[in-house]
Amino acid sequence: MSVATENARTFASLNPATGEVVAEHPVHDEAAVAGAVGRAREAAAWWSALGWKERRLRLLNAKGALTRHLSRMAELIHQETGKPLQDAQLETIMAITHLDWAARNAEKVLGPRNVFPGLLSINQRCVVEYQPLGVVGVIGPWNYPVFTPMGAIGYALAAGNTVVFKPSEFTPGVGELLASLFAGVVPEQPVLQVVTGHGATGAALASSPGVDKIAFTGSARTARRVMAACAANLTPIVAECGGKDACLVDADADLDAAADAALWGAMANAGQTCIGVERIYVVDEVYDKFLGLLTDKARDLRPGFDREAAYGPITMPGQLDVIERHIRDALDKGGKAVVGGVESVRKPYVEPVVLTGVPDDSSAVTEETFGPTITVHRVKDLDEGIERANRGAYGLAGTVFSGDRTRALEAARRLRSGMTSINSFAAFANIAALPFGGVGESGFGRVHGADGLREFSRAKAITRQRFGSTTLTSFARTEKEMARVLGLITMLHGRRYKR
């Protein structure tokens, strides 16, 4: 967490578990942000001109630097977010693998490729390539302060852009350490810069006319403000705005595995995960057995800041009020707490809460809770589970547990989400080749994979006449030439098609 100091020129990053100051950081104002964007603009010309091979080499060296400083990065994440050290290590590992994939695959995905022009334009040689945008502004979250922004930073850099990164005010040290590691292996130009501060700093970055695209991760409410700031300059934005993800448990699922995965998806990182499991829909005939397994496992979890703790504190103090409100609303509307309850909210921690019988109009079902709570719902079959899961405004990710491959795949496709994992939790997040992003209130655009690389580039089409001269697009065109073309079109496209 963070707190501004009296002179408002700096602010302190605090450990949310202990309240101790981790470090002081500058509050970058509009002028400072403009200066960083200006430097990024100059660096962008150099970085783009390096070409694929040289950028790849430097990004692989940045990956190596992050790997060598993995323990240092994880400890800083642990201090600034309060999450367990091993979880911080896992997050850093995932960031490393994504940077590696982006560096190694950028040329293959974005490099020039020939396209067949079709018979009518057979005289043209066609090439499609993807060019860098220039300067990308990244506004990152606090819950996964290195993995999540790397989905934009690594892919934007690999595509040939430079980056100005505004980390969350709760995790500024993580952003500064990441930028320093990049500067150590790319000393020639500031290809990755960090600006720190609160909302005004992010607003200055989003509204800067020198920024060519914004990558934002945060709430839908904040995303709307960022989009409004971007609109003044027609700056495009890719936005990931959280979720209310569902887990479906079929009658023939491996219930022990499903309970284990759902519990991790709900409680890991104190539930502060955009793709976390917040709702579970269980087919009636296995509901009681599944609930018994889930609750037994949930009662064994304990939050804390020590090595034995299952998860850490709530990083953002204001979220405690949201979590408590959702629990109260669920209980007031007839729900039952089978594990924990309102008393589980004990600042800065929240003990596990499992709720049943919660109506679909409760805030615990419709709004993102972002805490270690979960609602479990009984459904007659998988179809009902899908229908109820899809009612919400969010559409980020989902999970399906089923012993039937065909039924599981059909359910995964029908879930209104950008990503779905079958018989595991969020496997897609660690697979760098897969796109990541949502629909509806969960945002739009994609990071990761080939789609993520293209997100930070612009498609460029080039044609070259191969021989002779064309007369179809000329005032010298004759009726004979036009008749020949009409005959060709009739032959190629005029036939009737039958079933």
mmCIF file with all atom_site columns, C-alpha atoms in Angstrom, residues 119-278:
data_model
loop_
_atom_site.group_PDB
_atom_site.id
_atom_site.type_symbol
_atom_site.label_atom_id
_atom_site.label_alt_id
_atom_site.label_comp_id
_atom_site.label_asym_id
_atom_site.label_entity_id
_atom_site.label_seq_id
_atom_site.pdbx_PDB_ins_code
_atom_site.Cartn_x
_atom_site.Cartn_y
_atom_site.Cartn_z
_atom_site.occupancy
_atom_site.B_iso_or_equiv
_atom_site.pdbx_formal_charge
_atom_site.auth_seq_id
_atom_site.auth_comp_id
_atom_site.auth_asym_id
_atom_site.auth_atom_id
_atom_site.pdbx_PDB_model_num
ATOM 1   C CA . LEU A 1 119 ? -6.452  -14.150 -59.883 1.00 0.00 ? 119 LEU A CA 1
ATOM 2   C CA . LEU A 1 120 ? -7.877  -10.732 -60.648 1.00 0.00 ? 120 LEU A CA 1
ATOM 3   C CA . SER A 1 121 ? -4.780  -9.039  -59.168 1.00 0.00 ? 121 SER A CA 1
ATOM 4   C CA . ILE A 1 122 ? -2.246  -11.718 -60.067 1.00 0.00 ? 122 ILE A CA 1
ATOM 5   C CA . ASN A 1 123 ? 0.043   -8.996  -61.386 1.00 0.00 ? 123 ASN A CA 1
ATOM 6   C CA . GLN A 1 124 ? 0.578   -7.664  -57.840 1.00 0.00 ? 124 GLN A CA 1
ATOM 7   C CA . ARG A 1 125 ? 3.092   -8.864  -55.261 1.00 0.00 ? 125 ARG A CA 1
ATOM 8   C CA . CYS A 1 126 ? 1.475   -8.433  -51.816 1.00 0.00 ? 126 CYS A CA 1
ATOM 9   C CA . VAL A 1 127 ? 3.184   -8.096  -48.460 1.00 0.00 ? 127 VAL A CA 1
ATOM 10  C CA . VAL A 1 128 ? 1.710   -7.625  -44.982 1.00 0.00 ? 128 VAL A CA 1
ATOM 11  C CA . GLU A 1 129 ? 3.896   -6.538  -42.091 1.00 0.00 ? 129 GLU A CA 1
ATOM 12  C CA . TYR A 1 130 ? 3.291   -5.172  -38.608 1.00 0.00 ? 130 TYR A CA 1
ATOM 13  C CA . GLN A 1 131 ? 4.983   -1.931  -37.642 1.00 0.00 ? 131 GLN A CA 1
ATOM 14  C CA . PRO A 1 132 ? 5.503   -0.574  -34.120 1.00 0.00 ? 132 PRO A CA 1
ATOM 15  C CA . LEU A 1 133 ? 3.133   2.074   -32.811 1.00 0.00 ? 133 LEU A CA 1
ATOM 16  C CA . GLY A 1 134 ? 5.823   4.172   -31.138 1.00 0.00 ? 134 GLY A CA 1
ATOM 17  C CA . VAL A 1 135 ? 5.290   4.833   -27.412 1.00 0.00 ? 135 VAL A CA 1
ATOM 18  C CA . VAL A 1 136 ? 3.054   2.602   -25.295 1.00 0.00 ? 136 VAL A CA 1
ATOM 19  C CA . GLY A 1 137 ? 1.841   3.714   -21.881 1.00 0.00 ? 137 GLY A CA 1
ATOM 20  C CA . VAL A 1 138 ? 1.227   0.885   -19.414 1.00 0.00 ? 138 VAL A CA 1
ATOM 21  C CA . ILE A 1 139 ? -0.880  1.456   -16.293 1.00 0.00 ? 139 ILE A CA 1
ATOM 22  C CA . GLY A 1 140 ? -0.414  -1.569  -14.084 1.00 0.00 ? 140 GLY A CA 1
ATOM 23  C CA . PRO A 1 141 ? -2.193  -3.148  -11.094 1.00 0.00 ? 141 PRO A CA 1
ATOM 24  C CA . TRP A 1 142 ? -0.971  -4.010  -7.611  1.00 0.00 ? 142 TRP A CA 1
ATOM 25  C CA . ASN A 1 143 ? -2.230  -7.575  -7.258  1.00 0.00 ? 143 ASN A CA 1
ATOM 26  C CA . TYR A 1 144 ? 0.269   -9.080  -9.733  1.00 0.00 ? 144 TYR A CA 1
ATOM 27  C CA . PRO A 1 145 ? 2.669   -6.151  -10.081 1.00 0.00 ? 145 PRO A CA 1
ATOM 28  C CA . VAL A 1 146 ? 5.250   -7.798  -12.351 1.00 0.00 ? 146 VAL A CA 1
ATOM 29  C CA . PHE A 1 147 ? 3.376   -10.569 -14.187 1.00 0.00 ? 147 PHE A CA 1
ATOM 30  C CA . THR A 1 148 ? 0.350   -8.556  -15.302 1.00 0.00 ? 148 THR A CA 1
ATOM 31  C CA . PRO A 1 149 ? 2.182   -5.488  -16.670 1.00 0.00 ? 149 PRO A CA 1
ATOM 32  C CA . MET A 1 150 ? 4.750   -7.751  -18.365 1.00 0.00 ? 150 MET A CA 1
ATOM 33  C CA . GLY A 1 151 ? 1.893   -8.935  -20.580 1.00 0.00 ? 151 GLY A CA 1
ATOM 34  C CA . ALA A 1 152 ? 1.943   -5.446  -22.080 1.00 0.00 ? 152 ALA A CA 1
ATOM 35  C CA . ILE A 1 153 ? 5.539   -4.315  -21.455 1.00 0.00 ? 153 ILE A CA 1
ATOM 36  C CA . GLY A 1 154 ? 7.271   -7.389  -22.863 1.00 0.00 ? 154 GLY A CA 1
ATOM 37  C CA . TYR A 1 155 ? 5.027   -7.696  -25.906 1.00 0.00 ? 155 TYR A CA 1
ATOM 38  C CA . ALA A 1 156 ? 5.084   -3.959  -26.670 1.00 0.00 ? 156 ALA A CA 1
ATOM 39  C CA . LEU A 1 157 ? 8.886   -3.880  -26.506 1.00 0.00 ? 157 LEU A CA 1
ATOM 40  C CA . ALA A 1 158 ? 9.168   -7.019  -28.642 1.00 0.00 ? 158 ALA A CA 1
ATOM 41  C CA . ALA A 1 159 ? 6.932   -5.368  -31.236 1.00 0.00 ? 159 ALA A CA 1
ATOM 42  C CA . GLY A 1 160 ? 9.396   -2.471  -31.473 1.00 0.00 ? 160 GLY A CA 1
ATOM 43  C CA . ASN A 1 161 ? 7.789   0.113   -29.183 1.00 0.00 ? 161 ASN A CA 1
ATOM 44  C CA . THR A 1 162 ? 9.200   1.880   -26.158 1.00 0.00 ? 162 THR A CA 1
ATOM 45  C CA . VAL A 1 163 ? 7.239   1.892   -22.898 1.00 0.00 ? 163 VAL A CA 1
ATOM 46  C CA . VAL A 1 164 ? 6.407   4.314   -20.115 1.00 0.00 ? 164 VAL A CA 1
ATOM 47  C CA . PHE A 1 165 ? 5.117   2.289   -17.172 1.00 0.00 ? 165 PHE A CA 1
ATOM 48  C CA . LYS A 1 166 ? 3.003   3.697   -14.352 1.00 0.00 ? 166 LYS A CA 1
ATOM 49  C CA . PRO A 1 167 ? 2.865   1.016   -11.635 1.00 0.00 ? 167 PRO A CA 1
ATOM 50  C CA . SER A 1 168 ? 0.200   1.022   -8.968  1.00 0.00 ? 168 SER A CA 1
ATOM 51  C CA . GLU A 1 169 ? 0.822   3.396   -6.077  1.00 0.00 ? 169 GLU A CA 1
ATOM 52  C CA . PHE A 1 170 ? 0.704   0.294   -3.868  1.00 0.00 ? 170 PHE A CA 1
ATOM 53  C CA . THR A 1 171 ? 3.624   -1.389  -5.681  1.00 0.00 ? 171 THR A CA 1
ATOM 54  C CA . PRO A 1 172 ? 5.877   1.360   -7.089  1.00 0.00 ? 172 PRO A CA 1
ATOM 55  C CA . GLY A 1 173 ? 9.094   -0.354  -6.038  1.00 0.00 ? 173 GLY A CA 1
ATOM 56  C CA . VAL A 1 174 ? 8.373   -3.357  -8.241  1.00 0.00 ? 174 VAL A CA 1
ATOM 57  C CA . GLY A 1 175 ? 8.047   -1.085  -11.273 1.00 0.00 ? 175 GLY A CA 1
ATOM 58  C CA . GLU A 1 176 ? 11.241  0.804   -10.465 1.00 0.00 ? 176 GLU A CA 1
ATOM 59  C CA . LEU A 1 177 ? 13.214  -2.414  -9.993  1.00 0.00 ? 177 LEU A CA 1
ATOM 60  C CA . LEU A 1 178 ? 11.939  -3.773  -13.312 1.00 0.00 ? 178 LEU A CA 1
ATOM 61  C CA . ALA A 1 179 ? 12.967  -0.588  -15.141 1.00 0.00 ? 179 ALA A CA 1
ATOM 62  C CA . SER A 1 180 ? 16.411  -0.629  -13.545 1.00 0.00 ? 180 SER A CA 1
ATOM 63  C CA . LEU A 1 181 ? 16.975  -4.224  -14.678 1.00 0.00 ? 181 LEU A CA 1
ATOM 64  C CA . PHE A 1 182 ? 16.083  -3.270  -18.244 1.00 0.00 ? 182 PHE A CA 1
ATOM 65  C CA . ALA A 1 183 ? 18.339  -0.197  -18.099 1.00 0.00 ? 183 ALA A CA 1
ATOM 66  C CA . GLY A 1 184 ? 21.217  -2.399  -17.032 1.00 0.00 ? 184 GLY A CA 1
ATOM 67  C CA . VAL A 1 185 ? 21.063  -4.493  -20.196 1.00 0.00 ? 185 VAL A CA 1
ATOM 68  C CA . VAL A 1 186 ? 19.821  -1.770  -22.579 1.00 0.00 ? 186 VAL A CA 1
ATOM 69  C CA . PRO A 1 187 ? 21.963  1.191   -21.504 1.00 0.00 ? 187 PRO A CA 1
ATOM 70  C CA . GLU A 1 188 ? 21.872  2.980   -24.861 1.00 0.00 ? 188 GLU A CA 1
ATOM 71  C CA . GLN A 1 189 ? 18.320  4.375   -24.664 1.00 0.00 ? 189 GLN A CA 1
ATOM 72  C CA . PRO A 1 190 ? 15.493  4.472   -22.072 1.00 0.00 ? 190 PRO A CA 1
ATOM 73  C CA . VAL A 1 191 ? 13.262  1.898   -23.735 1.00 0.00 ? 191 VAL A CA 1
ATOM 74  C CA . LEU A 1 192 ? 11.419  1.236   -20.457 1.00 0.00 ? 192 LEU A CA 1
ATOM 75  C CA . GLN A 1 193 ? 10.799  4.103   -18.058 1.00 0.00 ? 193 GLN A CA 1
ATOM 76  C CA . VAL A 1 194 ? 8.734   4.247   -14.889 1.00 0.00 ? 194 VAL A CA 1
ATOM 77  C CA . VAL A 1 195 ? 6.677   7.134   -13.545 1.00 0.00 ? 195 VAL A CA 1
ATOM 78  C CA . THR A 1 196 ? 5.290   6.804   -10.015 1.00 0.00 ? 196 THR A CA 1
ATOM 79  C CA . GLY A 1 197 ? 2.447   8.483   -8.196  1.00 0.00 ? 197 GLY A CA 1
ATOM 80  C CA . HIS A 1 198 ? -1.284  8.258   -7.720  1.00 0.00 ? 198 HIS A CA 1
ATOM 81  C CA . GLY A 1 199 ? -4.242  8.677   -10.071 1.00 0.00 ? 199 GLY A CA 1
ATOM 82  C CA . ALA A 1 200 ? -3.099  12.042  -11.408 1.00 0.00 ? 200 ALA A CA 1
ATOM 83  C CA . THR A 1 201 ? 0.129   10.482  -12.692 1.00 0.00 ? 201 THR A CA 1
ATOM 84  C CA . GLY A 1 202 ? -1.795  7.795   -14.567 1.00 0.00 ? 202 GLY A CA 1
ATOM 85  C CA . ALA A 1 203 ? -4.186  10.414  -15.940 1.00 0.00 ? 203 ALA A CA 1
ATOM 86  C CA . ALA A 1 204 ? -1.254  12.464  -17.229 1.00 0.00 ? 204 ALA A CA 1
ATOM 87  C CA . LEU A 1 205 ? 0.107   9.397   -19.023 1.00 0.00 ? 205 LEU A CA 1
ATOM 88  C CA . ALA A 1 206 ? -3.278  8.487   -20.542 1.00 0.00 ? 206 ALA A CA 1
ATOM 89  C CA . SER A 1 207 ? -3.891  12.031  -21.777 1.00 0.00 ? 207 SER A CA 1
ATOM 90  C CA . SER A 1 208 ? -0.402  12.612  -23.175 1.00 0.00 ? 208 SER A CA 1
ATOM 91  C CA . PRO A 1 209 ? -0.479  13.364  -26.915 1.00 0.00 ? 209 PRO A CA 1
ATOM 92  C CA . GLY A 1 210 ? 2.876   11.600  -27.257 1.00 0.00 ? 210 GLY A CA 1
ATOM 93  C CA . VAL A 1 211 ? 1.494   8.200   -26.280 1.00 0.00 ? 211 VAL A CA 1
ATOM 94  C CA . ASP A 1 212 ? 0.369   5.944   -29.136 1.00 0.00 ? 212 ASP A CA 1
ATOM 95  C CA . LYS A 1 213 ? -1.503  3.346   -27.078 1.00 0.00 ? 213 LYS A CA 1
ATOM 96  C CA . ILE A 1 214 ? -2.462  2.708   -23.467 1.00 0.00 ? 214 ILE A CA 1
ATOM 97  C CA . ALA A 1 215 ? -2.520  -0.723  -21.849 1.00 0.00 ? 215 ALA A CA 1
ATOM 98  C CA . PHE A 1 216 ? -4.605  -0.553  -18.683 1.00 0.00 ? 216 PHE A CA 1
ATOM 99  C CA . THR A 1 217 ? -5.369  -3.085  -15.964 1.00 0.00 ? 217 THR A CA 1
ATOM 100 C CA . GLY A 1 218 ? -7.763  -2.189  -13.172 1.00 0.00 ? 218 GLY A CA 1
ATOM 101 C CA . SER A 1 219 ? -11.430 -1.697  -12.410 1.00 0.00 ? 219 SER A CA 1
ATOM 102 C CA . ALA A 1 220 ? -14.055 -1.025  -15.066 1.00 0.00 ? 220 ALA A CA 1
ATOM 103 C CA . ARG A 1 221 ? -14.848 2.248   -13.308 1.00 0.00 ? 221 ARG A CA 1
ATOM 104 C CA . THR A 1 222 ? -11.258 3.457   -13.614 1.00 0.00 ? 222 THR A CA 1
ATOM 105 C CA . ALA A 1 223 ? -11.033 2.124   -17.168 1.00 0.00 ? 223 ALA A CA 1
ATOM 106 C CA . ARG A 1 224 ? -13.856 4.441   -18.188 1.00 0.00 ? 224 ARG A CA 1
ATOM 107 C CA . ARG A 1 225 ? -11.927 7.429   -16.820 1.00 0.00 ? 225 ARG A CA 1
ATOM 108 C CA . VAL A 1 226 ? -8.776  6.312   -18.617 1.00 0.00 ? 226 VAL A CA 1
ATOM 109 C CA . MET A 1 227 ? -10.719 5.908   -21.859 1.00 0.00 ? 227 MET A CA 1
ATOM 110 C CA . ALA A 1 228 ? -12.137 9.415   -21.466 1.00 0.00 ? 228 ALA A CA 1
ATOM 111 C CA . ALA A 1 229 ? -8.612  10.776  -21.074 1.00 0.00 ? 229 ALA A CA 1
ATOM 112 C CA . CYS A 1 230 ? -7.460  8.817   -24.131 1.00 0.00 ? 230 CYS A CA 1
ATOM 113 C CA . ALA A 1 231 ? -10.377 10.076  -26.207 1.00 0.00 ? 231 ALA A CA 1
ATOM 114 C CA . ALA A 1 232 ? -8.980  13.618  -26.400 1.00 0.00 ? 232 ALA A CA 1
ATOM 115 C CA . ASN A 1 233 ? -6.128  12.363  -28.599 1.00 0.00 ? 233 ASN A CA 1
ATOM 116 C CA . LEU A 1 234 ? -7.909  9.330   -30.102 1.00 0.00 ? 234 LEU A CA 1
ATOM 117 C CA . THR A 1 235 ? -5.368  7.177   -28.285 1.00 0.00 ? 235 THR A CA 1
ATOM 118 C CA . PRO A 1 236 ? -6.386  3.508   -28.541 1.00 0.00 ? 236 PRO A CA 1
ATOM 119 C CA . ILE A 1 237 ? -6.514  1.416   -25.388 1.00 0.00 ? 237 ILE A CA 1
ATOM 120 C CA . VAL A 1 238 ? -6.409  -2.249  -24.412 1.00 0.00 ? 238 VAL A CA 1
ATOM 121 C CA . ALA A 1 239 ? -8.218  -2.735  -21.114 1.00 0.00 ? 239 ALA A CA 1
ATOM 122 C CA . GLU A 1 240 ? -8.411  -5.636  -18.682 1.00 0.00 ? 240 GLU A CA 1
ATOM 123 C CA . CYS A 1 241 ? -10.987 -4.736  -16.061 1.00 0.00 ? 241 CYS A CA 1
ATOM 124 C CA . GLY A 1 242 ? -11.375 -7.685  -13.737 1.00 0.00 ? 242 GLY A CA 1
ATOM 125 C CA . GLY A 1 243 ? -13.967 -10.421 -13.557 1.00 0.00 ? 243 GLY A CA 1
ATOM 126 C CA . LYS A 1 244 ? -16.470 -12.477 -11.623 1.00 0.00 ? 244 LYS A CA 1
ATOM 127 C CA . ASP A 1 245 ? -15.299 -15.811 -12.910 1.00 0.00 ? 245 ASP A CA 1
ATOM 128 C CA . ALA A 1 246 ? -17.294 -19.014 -12.623 1.00 0.00 ? 246 ALA A CA 1
ATOM 129 C CA . CYS A 1 247 ? -16.262 -22.627 -12.117 1.00 0.00 ? 247 CYS A CA 1
ATOM 130 C CA . LEU A 1 248 ? -18.578 -25.357 -13.434 1.00 0.00 ? 248 LEU A CA 1
ATOM 131 C CA . VAL A 1 249 ? -18.497 -28.812 -11.828 1.00 0.00 ? 249 VAL A CA 1
ATOM 132 C CA . ASP A 1 250 ? -20.148 -31.603 -13.828 1.00 0.00 ? 250 ASP A CA 1
ATOM 133 C CA . ALA A 1 251 ? -21.640 -34.790 -12.392 1.00 0.00 ? 251 ALA A CA 1
ATOM 134 C CA . ASP A 1 252 ? -18.725 -36.955 -13.562 1.00 0.00 ? 252 ASP A CA 1
ATOM 135 C CA . ALA A 1 253 ? -15.939 -34.556 -12.553 1.00 0.00 ? 253 ALA A CA 1
ATOM 136 C CA . ASP A 1 254 ? -12.991 -35.498 -10.357 1.00 0.00 ? 254 ASP A CA 1
ATOM 137 C CA . LEU A 1 255 ? -14.469 -33.803 -7.300  1.00 0.00 ? 255 LEU A CA 1
ATOM 138 C CA . ASP A 1 256 ? -11.332 -33.756 -5.188  1.00 0.00 ? 256 ASP A CA 1
ATOM 139 C CA . ALA A 1 257 ? -9.346  -32.140 -7.996  1.00 0.00 ? 257 ALA A CA 1
ATOM 140 C CA . ALA A 1 258 ? -12.191 -29.716 -8.674  1.00 0.00 ? 258 ALA A CA 1
ATOM 141 C CA . ALA A 1 259 ? -12.441 -28.683 -5.014  1.00 0.00 ? 259 ALA A CA 1
ATOM 142 C CA . ASP A 1 260 ? -8.673  -28.219 -4.789  1.00 0.00 ? 260 ASP A CA 1
ATOM 143 C CA . ALA A 1 261 ? -8.499  -26.098 -7.954  1.00 0.00 ? 261 ALA A CA 1
ATOM 144 C CA . ALA A 1 262 ? -11.582 -24.043 -7.099  1.00 0.00 ? 262 ALA A CA 1
ATOM 145 C CA . LEU A 1 263 ? -10.258 -23.314 -3.615  1.00 0.00 ? 263 LEU A CA 1
ATOM 146 C CA . TRP A 1 264 ? -6.905  -22.185 -4.968  1.00 0.00 ? 264 TRP A CA 1
ATOM 147 C CA . GLY A 1 265 ? -8.642  -20.090 -7.605  1.00 0.00 ? 265 GLY A CA 1
ATOM 148 C CA . ALA A 1 266 ? -10.799 -18.434 -4.949  1.00 0.00 ? 266 ALA A CA 1
ATOM 149 C CA . MET A 1 267 ? -8.350  -17.989 -2.064  1.00 0.00 ? 267 MET A CA 1
ATOM 150 C CA . ALA A 1 268 ? -4.839  -17.651 -3.523  1.00 0.00 ? 268 ALA A CA 1
ATOM 151 C CA . ASN A 1 269 ? -3.468  -14.128 -3.197  1.00 0.00 ? 269 ASN A CA 1
ATOM 152 C CA . ALA A 1 270 ? -6.293  -13.522 -0.706  1.00 0.00 ? 270 ALA A CA 1
ATOM 153 C CA . GLY A 1 271 ? -8.745  -13.729 -3.594  1.00 0.00 ? 271 GLY A CA 1
ATOM 154 C CA . GLN A 1 272 ? -7.174  -10.656 -5.180  1.00 0.00 ? 272 GLN A CA 1
ATOM 155 C CA . THR A 1 273 ? -7.012  -12.193 -8.641  1.00 0.00 ? 273 THR A CA 1
ATOM 156 C CA . CYS A 1 274 ? -8.843  -10.868 -11.682 1.00 0.00 ? 274 CYS A CA 1
ATOM 157 C CA . ILE A 1 275 ? -9.243  -14.415 -13.037 1.00 0.00 ? 275 ILE A CA 1
ATOM 158 C CA . GLY A 1 276 ? -9.990  -15.855 -9.591  1.00 0.00 ? 276 GLY A CA 1
ATOM 159 C CA . VAL A 1 277 ? -12.927 -18.187 -9.000  1.00 0.00 ? 277 VAL A CA 1
ATOM 160 C CA . GLU A 1 278 ? -15.736 -16.241 -7.311  1.00 0.00 ? 278 GLU A CA 1
#
